Amino acid sequence: MPSMKPQHTGFSRLLHSTRYSLQGLLAGWRHEAALRLELVLLVVLFPISFWLADTLMQWMMLMMSALFVISVELLNSAIEAVVDRIGLEKNELSGRAKDFGSAAVLTASLMAATVWGGLFLMRFGVL
């Protein structure tokens, strides 16, 4: 069995890791409609974030909450891919794993909506 030890070290390892990460983003774009939607939404919201935020901290909250949704969606897609790799037949544990991943995306989305909505309301003097 091949060793699981990384073949590259230092800066070379960083470059290889970055390449694998970009491959993951590209695979997500190709195969996951939800991720495509969230990335398009991020592109649309990015310029709006500069208008919405009054401080650097507020802008960072907007960006971090949006990127958190992307991160959780990628993890959810990974869970789904592994479960499907194991088998496509109905299984209670497989279904539960997928449901947990979906629930994580929902909670991350609610968190982002709370941050964006709160700053939107602050911008218009409602809060």
PDB file of C-alpha atoms in Angstrom:
ATOM      1  CA  MET A   1       0.000   0.000   0.000  1.00  0.00           C
ATOM      2  CA  PRO A   2       1.392   3.432  -0.884  1.00  0.00           C
ATOM      3  CA  SER A   3       2.410   5.787   1.885  1.00  0.00           C
ATOM      4  CA  MET A   4      -0.084   8.498   2.863  1.00  0.00           C
ATOM      5  CA  LYS A   5       2.828  10.793   3.745  1.00  0.00           C
ATOM      6  CA  PRO A   6       2.933  13.932   1.584  1.00  0.00           C
ATOM      7  CA  GLN A   7       5.469  13.682  -1.234  1.00  0.00           C
ATOM      8  CA  HIS A   8       6.133  17.408  -1.265  1.00  0.00           C
ATOM      9  CA  THR A   9       7.330  19.706   1.487  1.00  0.00           C
ATOM     10  CA  GLY A  10       7.591  23.424   2.024  1.00  0.00           C
ATOM     11  CA  PHE A  11       6.597  25.772  -0.778  1.00  0.00           C
ATOM     12  CA  SER A  12       6.190  22.885  -3.230  1.00  0.00           C
ATOM     13  CA  ARG A  13       3.575  21.344  -0.962  1.00  0.00           C
ATOM     14  CA  LEU A  14       1.729  24.671  -0.768  1.00  0.00           C
ATOM     15  CA  LEU A  15       1.659  24.913  -4.565  1.00  0.00           C
ATOM     16  CA  HIS A  16       0.345  21.357  -4.933  1.00  0.00           C
ATOM     17  CA  SER A  17      -2.268  21.900  -2.216  1.00  0.00           C
ATOM     18  CA  THR A  18      -3.434  25.080  -3.928  1.00  0.00           C
ATOM     19  CA  ARG A  19      -3.747  23.229  -7.232  1.00  0.00           C
ATOM     20  CA  TYR A  20      -5.856  20.490  -5.602  1.00  0.00           C
ATOM     21  CA  SER A  21      -8.051  23.140  -3.963  1.00  0.00           C
ATOM     22  CA  LEU A  22      -8.642  24.870  -7.295  1.00  0.00           C
ATOM     23  CA  GLN A  23      -9.473  21.488  -8.850  1.00  0.00           C
ATOM     24  CA  GLY A  24     -12.061  21.019  -6.097  1.00  0.00           C
ATOM     25  CA  LEU A  25     -13.622  24.416  -6.789  1.00  0.00           C
ATOM     26  CA  LEU A  26     -13.741  23.659 -10.511  1.00  0.00           C
ATOM     27  CA  ALA A  27     -15.322  20.248  -9.880  1.00  0.00           C
ATOM     28  CA  GLY A  28     -17.870  21.896  -7.609  1.00  0.00           C
ATOM     29  CA  TRP A  29     -18.687  24.436 -10.314  1.00  0.00           C
ATOM     30  CA  ARG A  30     -19.098  21.685 -12.912  1.00  0.00           C
ATOM     31  CA  HIS A  31     -21.136  19.237 -10.849  1.00  0.00           C
ATOM     32  CA  GLU A  32     -23.035  21.186  -8.177  1.00  0.00           C
ATOM     33  CA  ALA A  33     -25.828  23.544  -9.221  1.00  0.00           C
ATOM     34  CA  ALA A  34     -26.218  24.874  -5.661  1.00  0.00           C
ATOM     35  CA  LEU A  35     -22.552  25.846  -5.530  1.00  0.00           C
ATOM     36  CA  ARG A  36     -22.828  27.613  -8.900  1.00  0.00           C
ATOM     37  CA  LEU A  37     -25.798  29.591  -7.603  1.00  0.00           C
ATOM     38  CA  GLU A  38     -23.974  30.528  -4.387  1.00  0.00           C
ATOM     39  CA  LEU A  39     -20.847  31.604  -6.281  1.00  0.00           C
ATOM     40  CA  VAL A  40     -22.874  33.755  -8.691  1.00  0.00           C
ATOM     41  CA  LEU A  41     -24.653  35.280  -5.703  1.00  0.00           C
ATOM     42  CA  LEU A  42     -21.273  36.019  -4.112  1.00  0.00           C
ATOM     43  CA  VAL A  43     -20.106  37.773  -7.295  1.00  0.00           C
ATOM     44  CA  VAL A  44     -23.289  39.882  -7.315  1.00  0.00           C
ATOM     45  CA  LEU A  45     -23.106  40.678  -3.603  1.00  0.00           C
ATOM     46  CA  PHE A  46     -19.379  41.491  -3.561  1.00  0.00           C
ATOM     47  CA  PRO A  47     -19.689  45.037  -4.972  1.00  0.00           C
ATOM     48  CA  ILE A  48     -22.824  45.631  -2.880  1.00  0.00           C
ATOM     49  CA  SER A  49     -20.804  44.768   0.229  1.00  0.00           C
ATOM     50  CA  PHE A  50     -18.685  47.912  -0.176  1.00  0.00           C
ATOM     51  CA  TRP A  51     -21.816  50.068  -0.110  1.00  0.00           C
ATOM     52  CA  LEU A  52     -23.453  48.114   2.704  1.00  0.00           C
ATOM     53  CA  ALA A  53     -20.538  48.057   5.138  1.00  0.00           C
ATOM     54  CA  ASP A  54     -19.531  51.200   7.024  1.00  0.00           C
ATOM     55  CA  THR A  55     -16.417  49.691   8.577  1.00  0.00           C
ATOM     56  CA  LEU A  56     -13.771  47.155   7.682  1.00  0.00           C
ATOM     57  CA  MET A  57     -15.148  44.854  10.390  1.00  0.00           C
ATOM     58  CA  GLN A  58     -18.638  44.971   8.879  1.00  0.00           C
ATOM     59  CA  TRP A  59     -17.239  44.241   5.419  1.00  0.00           C
ATOM     60  CA  MET A  60     -15.264  41.306   6.807  1.00  0.00           C
ATOM     61  CA  MET A  61     -18.428  39.944   8.456  1.00  0.00           C
ATOM     62  CA  LEU A  62     -20.249  40.121   5.125  1.00  0.00           C
ATOM     63  CA  MET A  63     -17.464  38.385   3.237  1.00  0.00           C
ATOM     64  CA  MET A  64     -16.791  35.764   5.906  1.00  0.00           C
ATOM     65  CA  SER A  65     -20.461  34.814   6.163  1.00  0.00           C
ATOM     66  CA  ALA A  66     -20.741  34.485   2.364  1.00  0.00           C
ATOM     67  CA  LEU A  67     -17.531  32.464   2.090  1.00  0.00           C
ATOM     68  CA  PHE A  68     -18.671  30.280   4.981  1.00  0.00           C
ATOM     69  CA  VAL A  69     -21.739  29.275   2.949  1.00  0.00           C
ATOM     70  CA  ILE A  70     -19.444  28.328   0.041  1.00  0.00           C
ATOM     71  CA  SER A  71     -17.211  26.300   2.374  1.00  0.00           C
ATOM     72  CA  VAL A  72     -20.114  24.416   3.932  1.00  0.00           C
ATOM     73  CA  GLU A  73     -21.603  23.744   0.480  1.00  0.00           C
ATOM     74  CA  LEU A  74     -18.286  22.240  -0.623  1.00  0.00           C
ATOM     75  CA  LEU A  75     -18.211  20.022   2.473  1.00  0.00           C
ATOM     76  CA  ASN A  76     -21.820  18.989   1.847  1.00  0.00           C
ATOM     77  CA  SER A  77     -20.916  18.072  -1.733  1.00  0.00           C
ATOM     78  CA  ALA A  78     -17.981  16.031  -0.458  1.00  0.00           C
ATOM     79  CA  ILE A  79     -20.253  14.133   1.940  1.00  0.00           C
ATOM     80  CA  GLU A  80     -22.728  13.448  -0.861  1.00  0.00           C
ATOM     81  CA  ALA A  81     -19.967  12.252  -3.202  1.00  0.00           C
ATOM     82  CA  VAL A  82     -18.542   9.854  -0.612  1.00  0.00           C
ATOM     83  CA  VAL A  83     -21.977   8.481   0.289  1.00  0.00           C
ATOM     84  CA  ASP A  84     -22.811   7.989  -3.399  1.00  0.00           C
ATOM     85  CA  ARG A  85     -19.414   6.344  -3.966  1.00  0.00           C
ATOM     86  CA  ILE A  86     -20.224   3.787  -1.280  1.00  0.00           C
ATOM     87  CA  GLY A  87     -23.542   2.894  -2.877  1.00  0.00           C
ATOM     88  CA  LEU A  88     -26.675   4.364  -4.390  1.00  0.00           C
ATOM     89  CA  GLU A  89     -29.122   2.015  -2.665  1.00  0.00           C
ATOM     90  CA  LYS A  90     -31.370   3.494   0.031  1.00  0.00           C
ATOM     91  CA  ASN A  91     -29.768   3.385   3.443  1.00  0.00           C
ATOM     92  CA  GLU A  92     -30.883   5.145   6.605  1.00  0.00           C
ATOM     93  CA  LEU A  93     -27.369   6.206   7.618  1.00  0.00           C
ATOM     94  CA  SER A  94     -26.526   7.434   4.117  1.00  0.00           C
ATOM     95  CA  GLY A  95     -29.707   9.475   4.048  1.00  0.00           C
ATOM     96  CA  ARG A  96     -28.987  10.867   7.486  1.00  0.00           C
ATOM     97  CA  ALA A  97     -25.447  11.875   6.465  1.00  0.00           C
ATOM     98  CA  LYS A  98     -26.799  13.726   3.430  1.00  0.00           C
ATOM     99  CA  ASP A  99     -29.519  15.359   5.531  1.00  0.00           C
ATOM    100  CA  PHE A 100     -26.924  16.528   8.075  1.00  0.00           C
ATOM    101  CA  GLY A 101     -24.856  18.072   5.281  1.00  0.00           C
ATOM    102  CA  SER A 102     -27.911  19.798   3.862  1.00  0.00           C
ATOM    103  CA  ALA A 103     -28.876  21.092   7.305  1.00  0.00           C
ATOM    104  CA  ALA A 104     -25.360  22.503   7.715  1.00  0.00           C
ATOM    105  CA  VAL A 105     -25.754  24.434   4.448  1.00  0.00           C
ATOM    106  CA  LEU A 106     -29.133  25.720   5.640  1.00  0.00           C
ATOM    107  CA  THR A 107     -27.751  26.959   8.966  1.00  0.00           C
ATOM    108  CA  ALA A 108     -24.760  28.600   7.255  1.00  0.00           C
ATOM    109  CA  SER A 109     -27.151  30.302   4.832  1.00  0.00           C
ATOM    110  CA  LEU A 110     -29.341  31.517   7.694  1.00  0.00           C
ATOM    111  CA  MET A 111     -26.264  32.893   9.430  1.00  0.00           C
ATOM    112  CA  ALA A 112     -25.224  34.771   6.283  1.00  0.00           C
ATOM    113  CA  ALA A 113     -28.763  36.057   5.744  1.00  0.00           C
ATOM    114  CA  THR A 114     -28.792  37.323   9.335  1.00  0.00           C
ATOM    115  CA  VAL A 115     -25.501  39.186   8.878  1.00  0.00           C
ATOM    116  CA  TRP A 116     -26.438  40.646   5.486  1.00  0.00           C
ATOM    117  CA  GLY A 117     -30.001  41.431   6.565  1.00  0.00           C
ATOM    118  CA  GLY A 118     -28.882  43.055   9.816  1.00  0.00           C
ATOM    119  CA  LEU A 119     -26.386  45.311   8.070  1.00  0.00           C
ATOM    120  CA  PHE A 120     -28.970  46.119   5.389  1.00  0.00           C
ATOM    121  CA  LEU A 121     -31.438  47.192   8.072  1.00  0.00           C
ATOM    122  CA  MET A 122     -28.729  49.212   9.828  1.00  0.00           C
ATOM    123  CA  ARG A 123     -27.878  50.927   6.535  1.00  0.00           C
ATOM    124  CA  PHE A 124     -31.465  52.153   6.227  1.00  0.00           C
ATOM    125  CA  GLY A 125     -31.719  53.168   9.884  1.00  0.00           C
ATOM    126  CA  VAL A 126     -34.217  50.472  10.863  1.00  0.00           C
ATOM    127  CA  LEU A 127     -31.882  49.073  13.544  1.00  0.00           C
TER     128      LEU A 127
END
